[in-house]
C-alpha angles and dihedrals in degrees: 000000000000100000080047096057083038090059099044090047087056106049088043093062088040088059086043093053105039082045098119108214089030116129113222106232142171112253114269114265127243094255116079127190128198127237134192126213109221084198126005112290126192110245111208146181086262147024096267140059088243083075124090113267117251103177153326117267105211122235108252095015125117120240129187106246121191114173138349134219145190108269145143111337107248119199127195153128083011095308124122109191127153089180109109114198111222105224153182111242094192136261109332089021113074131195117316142148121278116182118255088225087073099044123081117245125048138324094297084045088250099313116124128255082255094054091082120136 
């Protein structure tokens, strides 16, 4: 039952890893946050536009956040923000990057300095 569990651990983070498009991240920490869209934001596979779409965060809805990172500048609506919020996107989603521009609260959408991926 072990080597079987082994196997499977290794060819998940083989797939993870030969994913194109796939941002290499840390594994999300214990400690989640919530954060809130003001208006619907795209959620993707990395912390830039130039990454595939996942999914559509919906304005007012709550959504599970767990880290943020440096990522592509996003202008808009007066706002000027490089800080991506790694996300769930909910059940057949799956985890993803928002940008903070889109999210209430500060400039890390409410997480803490520490909170970094």
């Amino acid at each position: 039952m072990r080597r079987r569990s082994a196997v499977i651990a290794t060819l998940a983070t083989a797939l993870a890893v030969s994913v194109p498009g796939a941002a290499a991240v840390a594994a999300p920490a214990e400690t989640s946050y919530t954060v809130v869209p003001y208006t619907a934001v795209n959620l993707r596979y990395g912390p830039g536009s130039g990454y595939q779409w996942m999914s559509t965060l919906q304005f007012g809805h709550t959504y599970t956040a767990y880290c943020w990172v440096y990522g592509e500048m996003v202008v808009d609506n007066g706002y000027r923000n490089n800080i991506w919020i790694y996300t769930y996107g909910g059940r057949g989603v799956g985890v993803g990057y928002a940008s903070a521009v889109y999210l209430r609260g500060d400039e890390r959408a409410g997480l803490p300095a520490s909170a970094q991926c």
